[in-house]
Coordinates of C-alpha atoms in Angstrom, one line a residue:
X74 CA 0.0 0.0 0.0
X75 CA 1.4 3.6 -1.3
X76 CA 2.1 5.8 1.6
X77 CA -0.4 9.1 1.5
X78 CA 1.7 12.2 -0.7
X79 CA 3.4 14.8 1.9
X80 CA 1.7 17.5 2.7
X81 CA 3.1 20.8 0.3
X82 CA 5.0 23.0 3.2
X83 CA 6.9 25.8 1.9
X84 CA 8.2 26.1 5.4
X85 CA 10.2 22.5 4.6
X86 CA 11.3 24.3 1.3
X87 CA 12.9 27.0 3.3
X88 CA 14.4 25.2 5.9
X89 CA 16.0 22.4 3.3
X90 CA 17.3 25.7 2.0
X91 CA 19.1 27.1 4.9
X92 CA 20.3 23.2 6.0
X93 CA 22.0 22.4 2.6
X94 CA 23.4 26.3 2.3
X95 CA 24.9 26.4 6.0
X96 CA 25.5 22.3 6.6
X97 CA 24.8 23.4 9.9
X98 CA 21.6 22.9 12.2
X99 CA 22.7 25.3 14.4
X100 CA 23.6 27.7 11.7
X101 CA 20.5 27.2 9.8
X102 CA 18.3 27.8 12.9
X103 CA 19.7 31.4 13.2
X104 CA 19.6 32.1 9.9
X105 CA 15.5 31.0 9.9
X106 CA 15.3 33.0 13.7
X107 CA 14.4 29.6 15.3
X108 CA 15.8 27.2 18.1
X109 CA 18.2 24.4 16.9
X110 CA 15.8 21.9 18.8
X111 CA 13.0 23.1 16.4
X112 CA 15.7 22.7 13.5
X113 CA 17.1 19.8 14.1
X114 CA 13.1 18.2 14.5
X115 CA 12.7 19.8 11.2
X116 CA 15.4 18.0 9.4
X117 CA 13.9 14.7 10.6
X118 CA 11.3 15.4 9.2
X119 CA 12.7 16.4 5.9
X120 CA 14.6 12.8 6.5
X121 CA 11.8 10.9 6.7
X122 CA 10.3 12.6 3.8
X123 CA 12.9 12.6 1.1
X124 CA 14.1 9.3 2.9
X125 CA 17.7 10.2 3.1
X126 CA 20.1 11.5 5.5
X127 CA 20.8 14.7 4.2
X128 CA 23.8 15.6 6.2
X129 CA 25.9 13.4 8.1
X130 CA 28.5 14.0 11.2
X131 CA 32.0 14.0 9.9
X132 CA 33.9 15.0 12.8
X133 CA 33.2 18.2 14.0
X134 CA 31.3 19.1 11.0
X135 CA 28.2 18.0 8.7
X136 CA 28.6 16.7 5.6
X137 CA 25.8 16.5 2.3
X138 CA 24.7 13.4 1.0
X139 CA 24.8 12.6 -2.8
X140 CA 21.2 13.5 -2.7
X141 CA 21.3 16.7 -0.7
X142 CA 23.9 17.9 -3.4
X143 CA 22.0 17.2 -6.1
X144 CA 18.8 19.1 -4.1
X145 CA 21.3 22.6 -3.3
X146 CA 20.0 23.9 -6.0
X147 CA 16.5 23.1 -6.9
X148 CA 16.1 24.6 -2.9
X149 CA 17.3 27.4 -3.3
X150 CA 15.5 28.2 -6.7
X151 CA 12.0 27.0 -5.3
X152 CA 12.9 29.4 -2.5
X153 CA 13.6 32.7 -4.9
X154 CA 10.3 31.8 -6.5
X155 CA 8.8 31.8 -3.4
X156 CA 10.2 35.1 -2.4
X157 CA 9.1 36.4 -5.6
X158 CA 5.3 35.5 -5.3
X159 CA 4.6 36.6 -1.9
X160 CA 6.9 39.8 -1.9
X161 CA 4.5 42.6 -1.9
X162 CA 3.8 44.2 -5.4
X163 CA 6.7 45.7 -6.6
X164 CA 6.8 49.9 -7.7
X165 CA 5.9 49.8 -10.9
X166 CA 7.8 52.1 -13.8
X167 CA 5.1 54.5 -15.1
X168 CA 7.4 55.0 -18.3
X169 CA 6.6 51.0 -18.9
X170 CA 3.2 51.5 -18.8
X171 CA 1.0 50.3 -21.8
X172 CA -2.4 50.9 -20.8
X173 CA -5.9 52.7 -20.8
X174 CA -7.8 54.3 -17.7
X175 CA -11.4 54.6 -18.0
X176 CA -12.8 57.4 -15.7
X177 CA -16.0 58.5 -14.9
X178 CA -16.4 62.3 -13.5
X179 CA -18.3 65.0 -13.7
X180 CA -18.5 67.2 -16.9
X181 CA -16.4 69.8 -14.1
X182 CA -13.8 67.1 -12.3
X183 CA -13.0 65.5 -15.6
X184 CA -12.3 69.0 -17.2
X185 CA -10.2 70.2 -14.4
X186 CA -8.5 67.1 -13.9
X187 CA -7.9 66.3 -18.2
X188 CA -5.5 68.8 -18.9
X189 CA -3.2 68.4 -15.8
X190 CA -3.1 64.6 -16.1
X191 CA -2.4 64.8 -19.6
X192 CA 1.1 66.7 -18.8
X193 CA 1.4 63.9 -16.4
X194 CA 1.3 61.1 -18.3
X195 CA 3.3 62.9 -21.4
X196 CA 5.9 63.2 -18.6
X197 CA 6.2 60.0 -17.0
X198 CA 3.7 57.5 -18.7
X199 CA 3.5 58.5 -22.0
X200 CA 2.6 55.2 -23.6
X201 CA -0.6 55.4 -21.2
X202 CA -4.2 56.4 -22.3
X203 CA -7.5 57.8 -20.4
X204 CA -10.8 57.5 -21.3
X205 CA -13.4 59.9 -19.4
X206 CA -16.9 58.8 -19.3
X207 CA -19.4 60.7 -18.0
X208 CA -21.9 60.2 -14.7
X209 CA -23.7 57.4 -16.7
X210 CA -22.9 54.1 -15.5
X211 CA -23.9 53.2 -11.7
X212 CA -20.1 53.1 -9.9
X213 CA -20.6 50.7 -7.5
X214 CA -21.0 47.6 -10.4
X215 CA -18.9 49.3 -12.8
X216 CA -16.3 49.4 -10.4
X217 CA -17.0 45.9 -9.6
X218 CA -17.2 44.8 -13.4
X219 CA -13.8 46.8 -14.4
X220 CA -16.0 49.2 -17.0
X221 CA -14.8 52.1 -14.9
X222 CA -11.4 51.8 -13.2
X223 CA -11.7 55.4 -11.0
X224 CA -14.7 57.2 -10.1
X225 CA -14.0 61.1 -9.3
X226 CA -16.6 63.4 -8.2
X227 CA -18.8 63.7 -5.1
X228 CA -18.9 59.8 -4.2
X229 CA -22.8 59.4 -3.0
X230 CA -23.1 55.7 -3.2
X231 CA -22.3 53.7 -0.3
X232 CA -20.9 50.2 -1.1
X233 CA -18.6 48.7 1.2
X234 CA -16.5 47.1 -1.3
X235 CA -15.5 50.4 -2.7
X236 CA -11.9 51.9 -1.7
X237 CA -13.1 56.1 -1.4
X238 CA -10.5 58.4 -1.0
X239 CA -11.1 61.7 -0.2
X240 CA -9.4 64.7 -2.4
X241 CA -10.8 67.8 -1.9
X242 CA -13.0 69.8 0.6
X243 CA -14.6 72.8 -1.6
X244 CA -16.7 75.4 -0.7
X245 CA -20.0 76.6 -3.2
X246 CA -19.8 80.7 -4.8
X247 CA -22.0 82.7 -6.8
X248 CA -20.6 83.2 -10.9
X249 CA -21.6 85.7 -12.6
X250 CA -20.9 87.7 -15.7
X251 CA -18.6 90.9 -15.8
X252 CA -20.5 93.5 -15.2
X253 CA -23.4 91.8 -13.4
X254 CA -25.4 93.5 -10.6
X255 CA -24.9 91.3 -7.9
X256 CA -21.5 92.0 -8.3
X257 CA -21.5 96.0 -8.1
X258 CA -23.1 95.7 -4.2
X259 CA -22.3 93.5 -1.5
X260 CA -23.9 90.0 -1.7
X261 CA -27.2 89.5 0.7
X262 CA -29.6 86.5 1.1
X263 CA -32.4 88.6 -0.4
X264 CA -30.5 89.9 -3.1
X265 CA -29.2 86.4 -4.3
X266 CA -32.5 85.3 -4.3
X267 CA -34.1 87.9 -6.3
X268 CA -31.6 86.7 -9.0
X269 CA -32.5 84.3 -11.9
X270 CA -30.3 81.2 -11.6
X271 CA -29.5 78.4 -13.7
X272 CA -29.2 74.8 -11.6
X273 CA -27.0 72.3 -12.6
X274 CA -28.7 68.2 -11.9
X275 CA -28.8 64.9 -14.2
X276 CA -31.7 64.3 -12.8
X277 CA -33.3 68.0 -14.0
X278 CA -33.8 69.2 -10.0
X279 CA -34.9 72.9 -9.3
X280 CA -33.5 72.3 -6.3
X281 CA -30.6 72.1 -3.6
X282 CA -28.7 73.1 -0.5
X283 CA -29.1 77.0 -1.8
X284 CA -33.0 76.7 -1.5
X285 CA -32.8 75.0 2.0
X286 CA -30.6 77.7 3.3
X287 CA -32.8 80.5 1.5
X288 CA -36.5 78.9 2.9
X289 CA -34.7 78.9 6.6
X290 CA -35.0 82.9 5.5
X291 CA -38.4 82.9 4.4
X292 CA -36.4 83.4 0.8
X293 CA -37.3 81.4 -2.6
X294 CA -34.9 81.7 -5.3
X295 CA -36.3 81.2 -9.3
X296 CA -34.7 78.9 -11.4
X297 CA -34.8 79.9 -14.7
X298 CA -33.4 77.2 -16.3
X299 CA -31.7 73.2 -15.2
X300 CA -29.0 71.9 -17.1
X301 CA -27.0 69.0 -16.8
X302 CA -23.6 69.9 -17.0
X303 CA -21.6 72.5 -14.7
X304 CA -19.6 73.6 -18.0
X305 CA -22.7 74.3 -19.7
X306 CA -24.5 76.2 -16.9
X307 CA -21.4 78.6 -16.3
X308 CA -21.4 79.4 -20.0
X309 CA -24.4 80.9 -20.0
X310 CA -23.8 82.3 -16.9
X311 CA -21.4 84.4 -19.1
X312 CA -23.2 85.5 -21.3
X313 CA -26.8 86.2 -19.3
X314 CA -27.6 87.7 -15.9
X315 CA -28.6 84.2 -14.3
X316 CA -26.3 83.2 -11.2
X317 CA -24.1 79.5 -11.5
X318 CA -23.5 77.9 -9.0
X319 CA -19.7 76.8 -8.9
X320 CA -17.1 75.3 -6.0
X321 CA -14.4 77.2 -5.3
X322 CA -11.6 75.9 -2.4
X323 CA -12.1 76.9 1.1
X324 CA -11.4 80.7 2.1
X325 CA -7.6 80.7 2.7
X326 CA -7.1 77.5 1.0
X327 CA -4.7 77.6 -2.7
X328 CA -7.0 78.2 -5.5
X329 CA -9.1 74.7 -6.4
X330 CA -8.1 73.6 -10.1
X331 CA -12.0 73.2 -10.6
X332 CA -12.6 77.2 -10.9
X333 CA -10.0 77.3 -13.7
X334 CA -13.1 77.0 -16.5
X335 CA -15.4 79.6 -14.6
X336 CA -12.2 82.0 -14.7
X337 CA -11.8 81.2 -17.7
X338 CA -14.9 81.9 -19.0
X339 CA -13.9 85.7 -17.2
X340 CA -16.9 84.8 -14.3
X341 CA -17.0 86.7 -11.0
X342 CA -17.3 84.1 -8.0
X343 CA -19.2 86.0 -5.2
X344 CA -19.3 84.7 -1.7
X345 CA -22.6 83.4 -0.7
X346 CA -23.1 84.7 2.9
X347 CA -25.4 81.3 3.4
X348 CA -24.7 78.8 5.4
X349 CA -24.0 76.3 3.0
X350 CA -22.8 72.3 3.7
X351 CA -19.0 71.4 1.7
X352 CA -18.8 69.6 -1.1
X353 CA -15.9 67.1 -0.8
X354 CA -14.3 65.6 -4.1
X355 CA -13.2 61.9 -4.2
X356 CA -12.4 59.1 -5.7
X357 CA -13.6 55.3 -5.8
X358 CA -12.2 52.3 -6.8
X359 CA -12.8 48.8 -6.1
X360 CA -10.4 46.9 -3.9
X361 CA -8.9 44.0 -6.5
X362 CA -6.9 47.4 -7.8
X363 CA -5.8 48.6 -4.6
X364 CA -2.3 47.0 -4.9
X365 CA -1.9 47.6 -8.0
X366 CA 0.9 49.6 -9.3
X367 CA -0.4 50.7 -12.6
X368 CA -3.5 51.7 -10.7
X369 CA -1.9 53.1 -8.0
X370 CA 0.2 55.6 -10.0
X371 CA -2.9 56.7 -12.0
X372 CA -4.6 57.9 -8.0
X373 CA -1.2 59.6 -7.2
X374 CA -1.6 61.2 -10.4
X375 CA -5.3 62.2 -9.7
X376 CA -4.2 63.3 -6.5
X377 CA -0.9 66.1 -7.7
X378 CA -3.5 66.9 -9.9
X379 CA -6.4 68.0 -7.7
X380 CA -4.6 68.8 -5.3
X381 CA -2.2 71.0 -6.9
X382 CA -3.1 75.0 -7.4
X383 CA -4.8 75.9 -10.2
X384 CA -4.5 72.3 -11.5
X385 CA 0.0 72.9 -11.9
X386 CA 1.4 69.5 -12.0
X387 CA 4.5 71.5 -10.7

């Protein structure tokens, strides 16, 4: 009757390793940070498995067999390999990279964010690609399904699977055209809301966190118009009297790379003496990619980008 197979125990690869390399149980247990009791059990039991003596006394010293010769070798190439699949994923090289990121952000984020990674990647990854989508595809299974590798925006869907990191912490102003009356007086509740304003919402909402704040006042602002897209509102912000609204980094804070368009566009951001809640900007990814180095270079480069003034990749 065949005797059952061995158990695989990369521990017994290890330790036949340091045995054949030192020819030493004493030697090899310091080497593995163990007691030569535990070693010397351990090459029994590598004995009785390879059914050879392995090393033998010869005076003061140990010896290999014929067999543990042959073995040096094959040890101590099973025991790179082994290195080599559990070391933790290595740095990669952005210049190697050869791939395409598919993003999904807000008309807004992915503007601010496309130019600045752009000078990123032509820098360091240039054989790299990105692909924005917009707000269209539900994250949290796009994530999961690898249709979207990063979502960036405000991240409203809870999903404990998801990786969020947060980015940003903006504040929301007033834009308006050169030469628009809000802009000639100081900025009051009542005079905000006597304003026509265009609201930005996929969904085609009249309204948000601005009406809240201006019904706590007994105030009701009119919407003149609801767009879907922040780049869409602010340009006709430019060129009418309604009021955009647009986020702008906290007071004191280096000048958020998503106001570049509404400056752009020559828009005045007013401050809106409301008590209004933050917006924080973040990204989401799902946790196969969280190690991975392609993936993790492309949410550094999200983050110099962001987080950078004015967008500078400097």
């Amino acid at each position: 009757m065949n005797s059952p197979d061995p158990v695989i125990d990369a521990n017994l690869a290890v330790a036949l390793d340091a045995l054949l390399t030192e020819q030493s149980v004493t030697r090899a247990a310091t080497r593995l940070h163990t007691s030569p009791a535990a070693m010397s059990r351990t090459l029994g039991r590598l004995r009785r498995i390879l059914q050879d003596p392995l090393l033998v006394r010869a005076g003061q010293t140990m010896v290999p067999t014929p067999r543990a010769q042959a073995l040096r070798d094959e040890a101590a190439a099973v025991v790179r390999s082994l290195g080599a699949l559990l070391a933790p994923g290595t740095v990669v090289d952005p210049a190697t990279l050869r791939s395409t990121f598919t993003l999904q952000a807000a008309d807004l984020v992915g503007a601010a964010l496309a130019s600045g990674l752009l000078r990123l990647t032509r820098q360091e990854a240039p054989g790299v690609s990105l692909r924005f989508r917009a707000e269209e595809l539900e994250a949290g299974p796009a994530l999961r399904d690898g249709r979207i590798d990063l979502e960036i925006g405000s991240i409203d869907h809870v999903d404990p699977e998801t990786q969020v990191e947060k980015l940003l912490t903006l504040r929301m102003v007033a834009a308006v055209r050169s030469g628009h009356p809000l802009a000639e007086e100081p900025l009051t509740p009542a005079r905000l809301a006597a304003a026509d304003h265009v609201a930005v919402s996929r969904r085609g909402r009249f309204t948000g966190p601005l009406d809240t704040a201006l019904a706590e006042r007994d105030l009701r602002r009119r919407v003149a118009v609801v767009l879907p897209s922040h780049l869409a509102a602010m340009a006709l912000a430019a060129r009418s009297d309604v009021v955009c609204l647009v986020p702008a980094a906290l007071s004191g804070a280096a000048p958020s790379p998503l106001t570049a368009d509404a400056t752009a566009l020559g828009l005045h951001l007013l401050d809106i003496p409301l008590p209004l809640p933050p917006l924080t900007i973040g990204m989401a990814w799902h946790p196969r990619q969280t190690a991975d180095g392609a993936h993790r270079w492309l949410r550094d480069a999200v983050r110099r980008t962001l987080r950078a003034p004015g967008g500078s990749t400097a």
